[in-house]
Amino acid sequence: MSEREVKFKDRFLFALNGFPDLMTYQFFLATVFVFYFTVIGIETFTMWIGYIIWGFWNMCNDPLLGYLSDKKKFGKYGKRKFFILIAFIPLCLIMIFLFTVPSGIEIFYFIFIIVLFELVYTLFDVNVKSLFPEMWPTVQERSKTNVILRIVTIFAILAAFMIPSFLIPNIGGVGDQPYYIMSGIIVAVVVALTGFFFVFFGIKEKGETQEQFDSRPRFFTSLKITFKNRNFVVLVFANMFTWFVLNMLTSMYSIYCSYVLGISESSKFLGLGPFLFYGISIVLAFLVAAMVMPLHKKIGHKYGMRKGFMITVIVMAISFIPFLFYGSDNISRFLAIINAGIIGFGISGIMFYFDILMGFVIDEDESKGGVKRSASFYGTNAFIHRFSIILFISSVYLVFQYTAWQTSYEPTGTLDVIIGLQLLLSIFPAIACVLALIFMYFFRLGKKK
């Protein structure tokens, strides 16, 4: 697309994919662990096993779906749009089914529903992500579109956190299941309405010759080529560690608010209960992320996208350390909210730089192989990315083994529980950011190359 052909409307309609894509995923992260651990009462070890099964499922699911998207096309629906259409409605419905747990089979339903979510979400996400470097072929086009996409996405994520925050009164309330179901219904409706405009008006796939299409390698050959690409491997492992940080923040911060900051229905802060305090803190983080997105664009163009990513993870590592020292006093509660806003700088950078850097990797691969294998790269990225969930649940399981929650959740805020939650929200994210920085040091692909 030339500069004159692309209108703001085209970029905005494409950017609406942020609602069905990351709104659903962040809503999943924000509610599923807390719901099944504290409301349904699934034991700690069983939760860990469920997530491990989910991770092994991803070993096959993500790369295979990426390969199929690159290798199949369906007439006027093309390669990407066909799969997006298949996944769109089921993705909306799963937002409700996440919480409709039949009595007597809670453990099996938990494993079944997170595996089903992963299948449908990946089918949607891989194809949406693959459209980005294909629809916007230059660094300038990607930067301009990415700012709009990320700002829209941030508002989608805000909605994902605020909807349950206003509806769910407690952390671990036994009778709170109807509130979770209502939250899922509202999210499903929002996703359906916004996703409709993206699916039917925001997708413009690039044409491809039959020779280019047929020249794509077979599945295992494609996987081998993908993993032999050093720049791709170090980039996605860096991305995996940053998503470990986001998973920890979105999944555990609500429990941190309740037990470390000591916020409850009987001990509110500025009239805020635990889930609403959590929601407002996360909303502040993403509002700051939206505001500093243009700053990341300037940093990326001035110093390079790689250096911008590295600056992001350094700032993010430092910004998590204070969570080690907060307590249940009002000063700590106030500082925790401010701290959440500071984390927004890192969230913004993670969202901005990765897809542009991935575009560099895909462009380099195309220059060598003659065809764009976007979905193969994004599918493999999704496979590695999901290991952030396994790292997250393994970290939680490891820490909880030394607390009163060793076997299962109990509504108690003993010192061991408080220290464990402080570690999970400070030291673990800081270490993950340092590891992401080390991987990005070995990324050797920039705009000029």
Tab-separated table of C-alpha atoms in Angstrom:
chain	number	residue	atom	x	y	z
A	1	MET	CA	0.000	0.000	0.000
A	2	SER	CA	1.355	3.428	-0.883
A	3	GLU	CA	1.159	6.384	1.490
A	4	ARG	CA	-1.748	7.958	-0.430
A	5	GLU	CA	-3.821	4.786	-0.611
A	6	VAL	CA	-3.925	4.105	3.118
A	7	LYS	CA	-6.545	6.009	5.107
A	8	PHE	CA	-6.955	6.229	8.861
A	9	LYS	CA	-10.180	4.237	8.490
A	10	ASP	CA	-8.259	1.299	7.001
A	11	ARG	CA	-5.791	1.288	9.864
A	12	PHE	CA	-8.537	1.656	12.482
A	13	LEU	CA	-10.690	-1.163	11.098
A	14	PHE	CA	-7.647	-3.435	11.102
A	15	ALA	CA	-6.782	-2.290	14.643
A	16	LEU	CA	-10.188	-3.459	15.909
A	17	ASN	CA	-8.727	-6.975	15.964
A	18	GLY	CA	-7.388	-5.989	19.397
A	19	PHE	CA	-10.807	-6.694	20.923
A	20	PRO	CA	-11.324	-10.307	19.807
A	21	ASP	CA	-7.602	-10.995	20.085
A	22	LEU	CA	-6.035	-9.570	23.233
A	23	MET	CA	-9.246	-8.667	25.061
A	24	THR	CA	-10.200	-12.350	25.187
A	25	TYR	CA	-6.689	-13.456	26.141
A	26	GLN	CA	-6.265	-10.894	28.924
A	27	PHE	CA	-9.741	-11.621	30.265
A	28	PHE	CA	-8.756	-15.288	30.321
A	29	LEU	CA	-5.550	-14.524	32.237
A	30	ALA	CA	-7.252	-12.174	34.680
A	31	THR	CA	-10.036	-14.535	35.694
A	32	VAL	CA	-9.357	-18.208	35.006
A	33	PHE	CA	-6.647	-18.889	37.597
A	34	VAL	CA	-8.434	-16.923	40.323
A	35	PHE	CA	-11.795	-18.508	39.456
A	36	TYR	CA	-10.729	-22.161	39.416
A	37	PHE	CA	-8.293	-21.807	42.341
A	38	THR	CA	-10.338	-19.694	44.761
A	39	VAL	CA	-13.990	-20.158	43.715
A	40	ILE	CA	-14.119	-23.718	42.361
A	41	GLY	CA	-11.393	-24.840	44.795
A	42	ILE	CA	-9.179	-26.936	42.536
A	43	GLU	CA	-6.033	-28.000	44.397
A	44	THR	CA	-2.675	-26.350	43.719
A	45	PHE	CA	-1.040	-29.473	42.287
A	46	THR	CA	-4.019	-30.170	40.027
A	47	MET	CA	-3.899	-26.613	38.702
A	48	TRP	CA	-0.229	-27.135	37.891
A	49	ILE	CA	-0.944	-30.428	36.107
A	50	GLY	CA	-3.733	-28.778	34.091
A	51	TYR	CA	-1.447	-26.033	32.861
A	52	ILE	CA	1.298	-28.537	32.017
A	53	ILE	CA	-1.158	-30.535	29.879
A	54	TRP	CA	-2.154	-27.290	28.219
A	55	GLY	CA	1.521	-26.562	27.498
A	56	PHE	CA	2.129	-29.940	25.847
A	57	TRP	CA	-1.010	-29.459	23.780
A	58	ASN	CA	0.506	-26.216	22.507
A	59	MET	CA	3.605	-28.084	21.332
A	60	CYS	CA	1.480	-29.508	18.514
A	61	ASN	CA	-1.364	-27.022	18.258
A	62	ASP	CA	0.409	-23.721	17.623
A	63	PRO	CA	3.035	-24.570	14.976
A	64	LEU	CA	0.595	-26.849	13.104
A	65	LEU	CA	-2.107	-24.182	12.870
A	66	GLY	CA	0.482	-21.682	11.669
A	67	TYR	CA	1.668	-24.086	8.980
A	68	LEU	CA	-1.891	-24.836	7.825
A	69	SER	CA	-2.605	-21.137	7.489
A	70	ASP	CA	0.457	-20.651	5.286
A	71	LYS	CA	-0.251	-23.768	3.206
A	72	LYS	CA	-3.995	-23.527	2.588
A	73	LYS	CA	-6.145	-20.939	0.869
A	74	PHE	CA	-9.876	-20.983	0.272
A	75	GLY	CA	-10.967	-19.001	-2.762
A	76	LYS	CA	-12.272	-15.512	-1.991
A	77	TYR	CA	-11.644	-16.072	1.736
A	78	GLY	CA	-7.881	-16.376	1.150
A	79	LYS	CA	-5.518	-17.914	3.695
A	80	ARG	CA	-6.050	-15.843	6.816
A	81	LYS	CA	-9.665	-14.689	6.658
A	82	PHE	CA	-11.047	-18.213	6.296
A	83	PHE	CA	-9.548	-19.374	9.598
A	84	ILE	CA	-10.439	-16.106	11.331
A	85	LEU	CA	-14.083	-16.620	10.318
A	86	ILE	CA	-14.050	-20.181	11.679
A	87	ALA	CA	-12.620	-19.133	15.050
A	88	PHE	CA	-14.457	-15.849	15.648
A	89	ILE	CA	-17.856	-17.004	16.992
A	90	PRO	CA	-16.485	-19.929	19.064
A	91	LEU	CA	-13.998	-17.513	20.646
A	92	CYS	CA	-16.905	-15.307	21.764
A	93	LEU	CA	-18.856	-18.232	23.210
A	94	ILE	CA	-15.892	-19.637	25.131
A	95	MET	CA	-15.774	-16.402	27.155
A	96	ILE	CA	-19.017	-17.650	28.733
A	97	PHE	CA	-18.264	-21.372	28.839
A	98	LEU	CA	-15.066	-20.723	30.831
A	99	PHE	CA	-17.231	-20.389	33.941
A	100	THR	CA	-20.169	-22.743	33.336
A	101	VAL	CA	-18.594	-25.584	35.309
A	102	PRO	CA	-20.736	-28.743	35.672
A	103	SER	CA	-20.881	-30.179	39.178
A	104	GLY	CA	-18.799	-33.297	39.801
A	105	ILE	CA	-16.359	-32.946	36.884
A	106	GLU	CA	-14.688	-29.652	37.810
A	107	ILE	CA	-11.115	-30.863	37.246
A	108	PHE	CA	-11.825	-32.439	33.845
A	109	TYR	CA	-13.835	-29.423	32.738
A	110	PHE	CA	-11.008	-27.081	33.761
A	111	ILE	CA	-8.494	-28.957	31.610
A	112	PHE	CA	-10.961	-29.354	28.733
A	113	ILE	CA	-11.970	-25.681	28.611
A	114	ILE	CA	-8.453	-24.209	28.743
A	115	VAL	CA	-7.326	-26.612	25.994
A	116	LEU	CA	-10.368	-25.706	23.876
A	117	PHE	CA	-9.760	-22.010	24.468
A	118	GLU	CA	-6.168	-22.414	23.337
A	119	LEU	CA	-7.184	-24.195	20.128
A	120	VAL	CA	-9.756	-21.575	19.133
A	121	TYR	CA	-7.707	-18.587	20.306
A	122	THR	CA	-4.564	-19.719	18.469
A	123	LEU	CA	-6.547	-20.316	15.272
A	124	PHE	CA	-7.693	-16.700	15.480
A	125	ASP	CA	-4.520	-15.098	16.844
A	126	VAL	CA	-1.969	-16.691	14.504
A	127	ASN	CA	-3.877	-15.561	11.432
A	128	VAL	CA	-4.482	-12.054	12.749
A	129	LYS	CA	-0.805	-11.647	13.627
A	130	SER	CA	0.201	-12.958	10.200
A	131	LEU	CA	-1.842	-10.262	8.487
A	132	PHE	CA	0.193	-7.479	10.099
A	133	PRO	CA	3.483	-7.800	8.124
A	134	GLU	CA	1.562	-8.767	4.980
A	135	MET	CA	-0.889	-5.851	4.937
A	136	TRP	CA	1.719	-3.299	6.054
A	137	PRO	CA	4.939	-4.151	4.162
A	138	THR	CA	7.254	-1.252	5.176
A	139	VAL	CA	8.694	-0.157	8.516
A	140	GLN	CA	6.938	3.213	8.215
A	141	GLU	CA	3.557	1.620	7.489
A	142	ARG	CA	3.988	-0.848	10.317
A	143	SER	CA	4.926	1.890	12.782
A	144	LYS	CA	1.936	4.068	11.860
A	145	THR	CA	-0.519	1.185	11.955
A	146	ASN	CA	1.046	-0.293	15.074
A	147	VAL	CA	0.474	2.884	17.108
A	148	ILE	CA	-3.248	2.806	16.262
A	149	LEU	CA	-3.427	-0.965	16.754
A	150	ARG	CA	-1.760	-0.839	20.163
A	151	ILE	CA	-3.857	2.063	21.424
A	152	VAL	CA	-7.054	0.267	20.387
A	153	THR	CA	-5.701	-2.930	21.894
A	154	ILE	CA	-4.962	-1.177	25.176
A	155	PHE	CA	-8.564	0.014	25.416
A	156	ALA	CA	-9.686	-3.539	24.655
A	157	ILE	CA	-7.500	-4.801	27.485
A	158	LEU	CA	-8.854	-2.102	29.796
A	159	ALA	CA	-12.362	-3.373	29.115
A	160	ALA	CA	-11.176	-6.945	29.797
A	161	PHE	CA	-10.080	-5.926	33.290
A	162	MET	CA	-12.771	-3.407	34.172
A	163	ILE	CA	-15.773	-5.607	33.343
A	164	PRO	CA	-15.022	-8.256	36.002
A	165	SER	CA	-13.709	-5.580	38.399
A	166	PHE	CA	-17.103	-3.892	38.582
A	167	LEU	CA	-19.103	-7.139	38.699
A	168	ILE	CA	-17.090	-9.456	40.974
A	169	PRO	CA	-17.157	-8.281	44.620
A	170	ASN	CA	-14.605	-10.578	46.309
A	171	ILE	CA	-11.446	-12.578	45.737
A	172	GLY	CA	-12.373	-16.185	46.424
A	173	GLY	CA	-16.063	-15.733	47.129
A	174	VAL	CA	-17.707	-19.167	46.997
A	175	GLY	CA	-20.952	-17.760	45.626
A	176	ASP	CA	-19.310	-15.534	42.998
A	177	GLN	CA	-19.694	-17.881	40.008
A	178	PRO	CA	-22.753	-16.002	38.575
A	179	TYR	CA	-20.679	-12.786	38.526
A	180	TYR	CA	-17.974	-14.492	36.477
A	181	ILE	CA	-20.580	-15.837	34.033
A	182	MET	CA	-22.119	-12.366	33.649
A	183	SER	CA	-18.645	-10.917	33.023
A	184	GLY	CA	-18.082	-13.530	30.309
A	185	ILE	CA	-21.393	-12.672	28.637
A	186	ILE	CA	-20.540	-8.960	28.501
A	187	VAL	CA	-17.056	-9.659	27.119
A	188	ALA	CA	-18.543	-11.989	24.487
A	189	VAL	CA	-20.968	-9.275	23.326
A	190	VAL	CA	-18.234	-6.593	23.122
A	191	VAL	CA	-15.929	-8.943	21.222
A	192	ALA	CA	-18.699	-9.912	18.800
A	193	LEU	CA	-19.634	-6.305	17.993
A	194	THR	CA	-16.114	-4.963	17.488
A	195	GLY	CA	-14.787	-8.115	15.854
A	196	PHE	CA	-17.543	-7.981	13.228
A	197	PHE	CA	-16.124	-4.777	11.728
A	198	PHE	CA	-12.579	-6.147	11.744
A	199	VAL	CA	-13.486	-9.491	10.173
A	200	PHE	CA	-15.682	-8.114	7.382
A	201	PHE	CA	-14.152	-4.679	6.701
A	202	GLY	CA	-10.634	-4.619	8.139
A	203	ILE	CA	-8.959	-7.517	6.312
A	204	LYS	CA	-7.312	-6.960	2.929
A	205	GLU	CA	-5.098	-9.891	2.075
A	206	LYS	CA	-2.216	-9.469	-0.326
A	207	GLY	CA	-2.392	-11.445	-3.566
A	208	GLU	CA	0.023	-14.308	-4.139
A	209	THR	CA	1.006	-16.258	-7.238
A	210	GLN	CA	0.396	-20.004	-7.370
A	211	GLU	CA	4.133	-20.527	-7.789
A	212	GLN	CA	4.853	-18.646	-4.565
A	213	PHE	CA	2.115	-20.540	-2.767
A	214	ASP	CA	3.294	-23.973	-3.913
A	215	SER	CA	6.935	-23.227	-3.065
A	216	ARG	CA	6.308	-23.207	0.677
A	217	PRO	CA	8.138	-26.033	2.461
A	218	ARG	CA	6.393	-28.925	4.197
A	219	PHE	CA	5.510	-28.789	7.896
A	220	PHE	CA	8.638	-30.314	9.466
A	221	THR	CA	10.899	-28.565	6.962
A	222	SER	CA	9.186	-25.277	7.795
A	223	LEU	CA	9.586	-25.944	11.522
A	224	LYS	CA	13.259	-26.727	11.041
A	225	ILE	CA	13.843	-23.527	9.061
A	226	THR	CA	12.022	-21.514	11.709
A	227	PHE	CA	14.069	-22.873	14.609
A	228	LYS	CA	17.330	-22.468	12.667
A	229	ASN	CA	16.670	-18.738	12.388
A	230	ARG	CA	18.759	-17.386	15.286
A	231	ASN	CA	17.188	-13.936	15.294
A	232	PHE	CA	13.728	-15.472	15.503
A	233	VAL	CA	14.671	-17.802	18.354
A	234	VAL	CA	16.233	-15.126	20.568
A	235	LEU	CA	13.372	-12.709	19.848
A	236	VAL	CA	10.601	-15.136	20.785
A	237	PHE	CA	12.392	-16.281	23.940
A	238	ALA	CA	12.761	-12.651	24.991
A	239	ASN	CA	9.071	-12.193	24.244
A	240	MET	CA	8.240	-15.317	26.261
A	241	PHE	CA	9.882	-13.872	29.383
A	242	THR	CA	8.117	-10.526	28.999
A	243	TRP	CA	4.794	-12.349	28.743
A	244	PHE	CA	5.692	-14.328	31.844
A	245	VAL	CA	5.850	-10.938	33.576
A	246	LEU	CA	2.468	-9.873	32.187
A	247	ASN	CA	0.916	-13.236	33.093
A	248	MET	CA	2.181	-12.890	36.653
A	249	LEU	CA	0.870	-9.328	36.930
A	250	THR	CA	-2.593	-9.967	35.522
A	251	SER	CA	-3.164	-13.346	37.203
A	252	MET	CA	-1.703	-12.774	40.684
A	253	TYR	CA	-2.098	-9.054	41.361
A	254	SER	CA	-5.736	-9.426	42.401
A	255	ILE	CA	-4.715	-11.941	45.094
A	256	TYR	CA	-1.779	-9.670	46.039
A	257	CYS	CA	-4.226	-6.791	46.563
A	258	SER	CA	-6.349	-8.920	48.864
A	259	TYR	CA	-3.640	-10.517	51.024
A	260	VAL	CA	-0.537	-8.286	50.832
A	261	LEU	CA	-2.250	-4.892	50.609
A	262	GLY	CA	-4.984	-6.206	52.913
A	263	ILE	CA	-7.900	-4.856	50.880
A	264	SER	CA	-11.257	-6.529	51.494
A	265	GLU	CA	-14.932	-5.671	51.594
A	266	SER	CA	-14.510	-4.750	55.264
A	267	SER	CA	-11.194	-2.927	54.736
A	268	LYS	CA	-11.543	-0.906	51.548
A	269	PHE	CA	-9.149	1.703	50.221
A	270	LEU	CA	-10.874	4.897	49.044
A	271	GLY	CA	-14.071	2.870	48.842
A	272	LEU	CA	-12.492	0.232	46.604
A	273	GLY	CA	-12.850	-3.493	47.252
A	274	PRO	CA	-10.061	-5.917	46.223
A	275	PHE	CA	-11.185	-6.701	42.677
A	276	LEU	CA	-12.056	-3.079	41.900
A	277	PHE	CA	-8.725	-1.878	43.333
A	278	TYR	CA	-7.023	-4.476	41.133
A	279	GLY	CA	-8.991	-3.378	38.096
A	280	ILE	CA	-8.239	0.314	38.543
A	281	SER	CA	-4.523	-0.390	39.080
A	282	ILE	CA	-4.314	-2.438	35.879
A	283	VAL	CA	-6.396	0.137	34.002
A	284	LEU	CA	-3.949	2.853	35.093
A	285	ALA	CA	-1.060	0.724	33.830
A	286	PHE	CA	-2.648	0.345	30.405
A	287	LEU	CA	-3.735	3.999	30.229
A	288	VAL	CA	-0.125	4.999	30.771
A	289	ALA	CA	0.835	2.395	28.161
A	290	ALA	CA	-1.502	4.094	25.661
A	291	MET	CA	-0.154	7.565	26.452
A	292	VAL	CA	3.522	6.622	26.036
A	293	MET	CA	3.009	4.602	22.846
A	294	PRO	CA	4.043	7.587	20.641
A	295	LEU	CA	7.155	7.905	22.825
A	296	HIS	CA	8.115	4.321	22.025
A	297	LYS	CA	7.627	5.098	18.357
A	298	LYS	CA	10.143	7.959	18.664
A	299	ILE	CA	12.579	5.824	20.657
A	300	GLY	CA	12.313	3.025	18.094
A	301	HIS	CA	12.985	5.306	15.132
A	302	LYS	CA	15.820	7.170	16.868
A	303	TYR	CA	17.688	4.309	18.545
A	304	GLY	CA	16.291	1.276	16.725
A	305	MET	CA	13.548	-1.177	17.636
A	306	ARG	CA	15.996	-3.615	19.259
A	307	LYS	CA	17.418	-0.985	21.598
A	308	GLY	CA	13.911	0.262	22.321
A	309	PHE	CA	12.906	-3.247	23.400
A	310	MET	CA	16.017	-3.494	25.605
A	311	ILE	CA	15.307	-0.136	27.272
A	312	THR	CA	11.764	-1.349	27.918
A	313	VAL	CA	12.770	-4.498	29.808
A	314	ILE	CA	15.367	-2.638	31.895
A	315	VAL	CA	12.766	-0.110	33.063
A	316	MET	CA	10.261	-2.901	33.629
A	317	ALA	CA	12.652	-4.927	35.812
A	318	ILE	CA	13.241	-1.931	38.073
A	319	SER	CA	9.535	-1.054	38.263
A	320	PHE	CA	8.564	-4.435	39.788
A	321	ILE	CA	11.059	-4.396	42.685
A	322	PRO	CA	8.970	-2.137	44.999
A	323	PHE	CA	6.224	-4.793	45.197
A	324	LEU	CA	8.577	-6.691	47.509
A	325	PHE	CA	8.178	-4.028	50.209
A	326	TYR	CA	4.497	-3.024	50.221
A	327	GLY	CA	2.246	-3.921	53.145
A	328	SER	CA	-1.326	-3.410	54.291
A	329	ASP	CA	-1.005	0.292	55.222
A	330	ASN	CA	-2.644	3.038	53.167
A	331	ILE	CA	0.701	4.475	52.005
A	332	SER	CA	1.591	1.111	50.453
A	333	ARG	CA	-1.802	0.894	48.815
A	334	PHE	CA	-1.394	4.359	47.300
A	335	LEU	CA	2.157	3.636	46.119
A	336	ALA	CA	1.016	0.317	44.614
A	337	ILE	CA	-1.403	2.165	42.341
A	338	ILE	CA	1.311	4.635	41.293
A	339	ASN	CA	3.683	1.717	40.732
A	340	ALA	CA	1.128	0.072	38.443
A	341	GLY	CA	1.112	3.228	36.331
A	342	ILE	CA	4.920	3.137	36.030
A	343	ILE	CA	4.719	-0.465	34.799
A	344	GLY	CA	2.609	0.901	31.938
A	345	PHE	CA	5.802	2.152	30.230
A	346	GLY	CA	7.073	-1.408	29.985
A	347	ILE	CA	3.724	-2.815	28.877
A	348	SER	CA	3.584	-0.240	26.087
A	349	GLY	CA	7.059	-1.126	24.835
A	350	ILE	CA	6.403	-4.858	24.894
A	351	MET	CA	3.295	-4.346	22.781
A	352	PHE	CA	4.945	-1.904	20.354
A	353	TYR	CA	8.325	-3.368	19.470
A	354	PHE	CA	7.708	-7.090	19.145
A	355	ASP	CA	5.554	-7.193	15.991
A	356	ILE	CA	7.877	-4.756	14.200
A	357	LEU	CA	10.915	-6.852	15.114
A	358	MET	CA	9.041	-9.983	14.039
A	359	GLY	CA	8.353	-8.222	10.745
A	360	PHE	CA	12.117	-7.849	10.270
A	361	VAL	CA	12.557	-11.591	10.807
A	362	ILE	CA	9.767	-12.480	8.363
A	363	ASP	CA	11.092	-10.060	5.726
A	364	GLU	CA	14.584	-11.528	5.995
A	365	ASP	CA	13.186	-15.043	5.619
A	366	GLU	CA	11.208	-13.952	2.546
A	367	SER	CA	14.328	-12.436	0.980
A	368	LYS	CA	16.011	-15.837	1.257
A	369	GLY	CA	13.087	-18.131	0.424
A	370	GLY	CA	10.989	-15.988	-1.912
A	371	VAL	CA	7.719	-16.370	0.035
A	372	LYS	CA	6.299	-14.940	3.242
A	373	ARG	CA	5.793	-17.596	5.922
A	374	SER	CA	4.232	-15.243	8.465
A	375	ALA	CA	1.878	-17.767	10.063
A	376	SER	CA	4.631	-20.372	10.408
A	377	PHE	CA	6.713	-17.898	12.389
A	378	TYR	CA	3.778	-16.660	14.449
A	379	GLY	CA	2.584	-20.204	15.059
A	380	THR	CA	6.003	-21.222	16.369
A	381	ASN	CA	6.105	-18.013	18.380
A	382	ALA	CA	2.746	-18.922	19.917
A	383	PHE	CA	4.173	-22.349	20.823
A	384	ILE	CA	7.153	-20.790	22.660
A	385	HIS	CA	5.068	-17.923	24.001
A	386	ARG	CA	2.676	-20.299	25.773
A	387	PHE	CA	5.580	-21.651	27.795
A	388	SER	CA	5.308	-18.369	29.674
A	389	ILE	CA	2.109	-19.840	31.147
A	390	ILE	CA	3.965	-22.997	32.219
A	391	LEU	CA	6.716	-20.879	33.778
A	392	PHE	CA	4.069	-18.785	35.508
A	393	ILE	CA	2.132	-21.695	37.018
A	394	SER	CA	5.350	-23.522	37.948
A	395	SER	CA	6.613	-20.412	39.769
A	396	VAL	CA	3.317	-20.088	41.613
A	397	TYR	CA	3.313	-23.798	42.508
A	398	LEU	CA	6.943	-23.617	43.703
A	399	VAL	CA	6.271	-20.638	45.975
A	400	PHE	CA	2.962	-21.944	47.320
A	401	GLN	CA	4.676	-25.174	48.436
A	402	TYR	CA	6.144	-23.183	51.315
A	403	THR	CA	2.931	-21.442	52.344
A	404	ALA	CA	-0.462	-22.273	53.823
A	405	TRP	CA	-1.666	-22.726	50.231
A	406	GLN	CA	0.530	-25.767	49.693
A	407	THR	CA	-2.460	-28.036	49.075
A	408	SER	CA	-5.269	-25.678	48.146
A	409	TYR	CA	-6.556	-22.150	48.600
A	410	GLU	CA	-7.596	-21.024	52.054
A	411	PRO	CA	-8.911	-17.532	52.883
A	412	THR	CA	-5.960	-16.755	55.152
A	413	GLY	CA	-3.258	-14.096	54.969
A	414	THR	CA	-0.478	-15.630	57.068
A	415	LEU	CA	3.063	-14.252	56.829
A	416	ASP	CA	4.259	-17.061	54.568
A	417	VAL	CA	1.459	-16.336	52.082
A	418	ILE	CA	2.263	-12.613	52.118
A	419	ILE	CA	6.000	-13.163	51.547
A	420	GLY	CA	5.247	-15.647	48.741
A	421	LEU	CA	3.002	-13.178	46.947
A	422	GLN	CA	5.570	-10.399	47.378
A	423	LEU	CA	8.223	-12.590	45.750
A	424	LEU	CA	5.923	-13.544	42.879
A	425	LEU	CA	5.158	-9.887	42.099
A	426	SER	CA	8.730	-8.569	42.423
A	427	ILE	CA	11.751	-10.867	42.231
A	428	PHE	CA	10.313	-13.307	39.694
A	429	PRO	CA	9.275	-10.590	37.158
A	430	ALA	CA	12.616	-8.771	37.614
A	431	ILE	CA	14.588	-11.952	36.860
A	432	ALA	CA	12.417	-12.620	33.789
A	433	CYS	CA	13.127	-9.096	32.486
A	434	VAL	CA	16.873	-9.613	32.898
A	435	LEU	CA	16.646	-12.880	30.930
A	436	ALA	CA	14.683	-11.091	28.181
A	437	LEU	CA	17.418	-8.438	28.047
A	438	ILE	CA	20.110	-11.105	27.644
A	439	PHE	CA	18.261	-12.739	24.746
A	440	MET	CA	17.713	-9.381	23.002
A	441	TYR	CA	21.449	-8.689	23.213
A	442	PHE	CA	21.946	-11.512	20.698
A	443	PHE	CA	19.286	-10.203	18.268
A	444	ARG	CA	21.181	-9.043	15.208
A	445	LEU	CA	18.610	-7.765	12.756
A	446	GLY	CA	17.782	-4.113	12.332
A	447	LYS	CA	16.079	-1.775	9.912
A	448	LYS	CA	19.138	-1.294	7.692
A	449	LYS	CA	19.885	-4.994	7.310
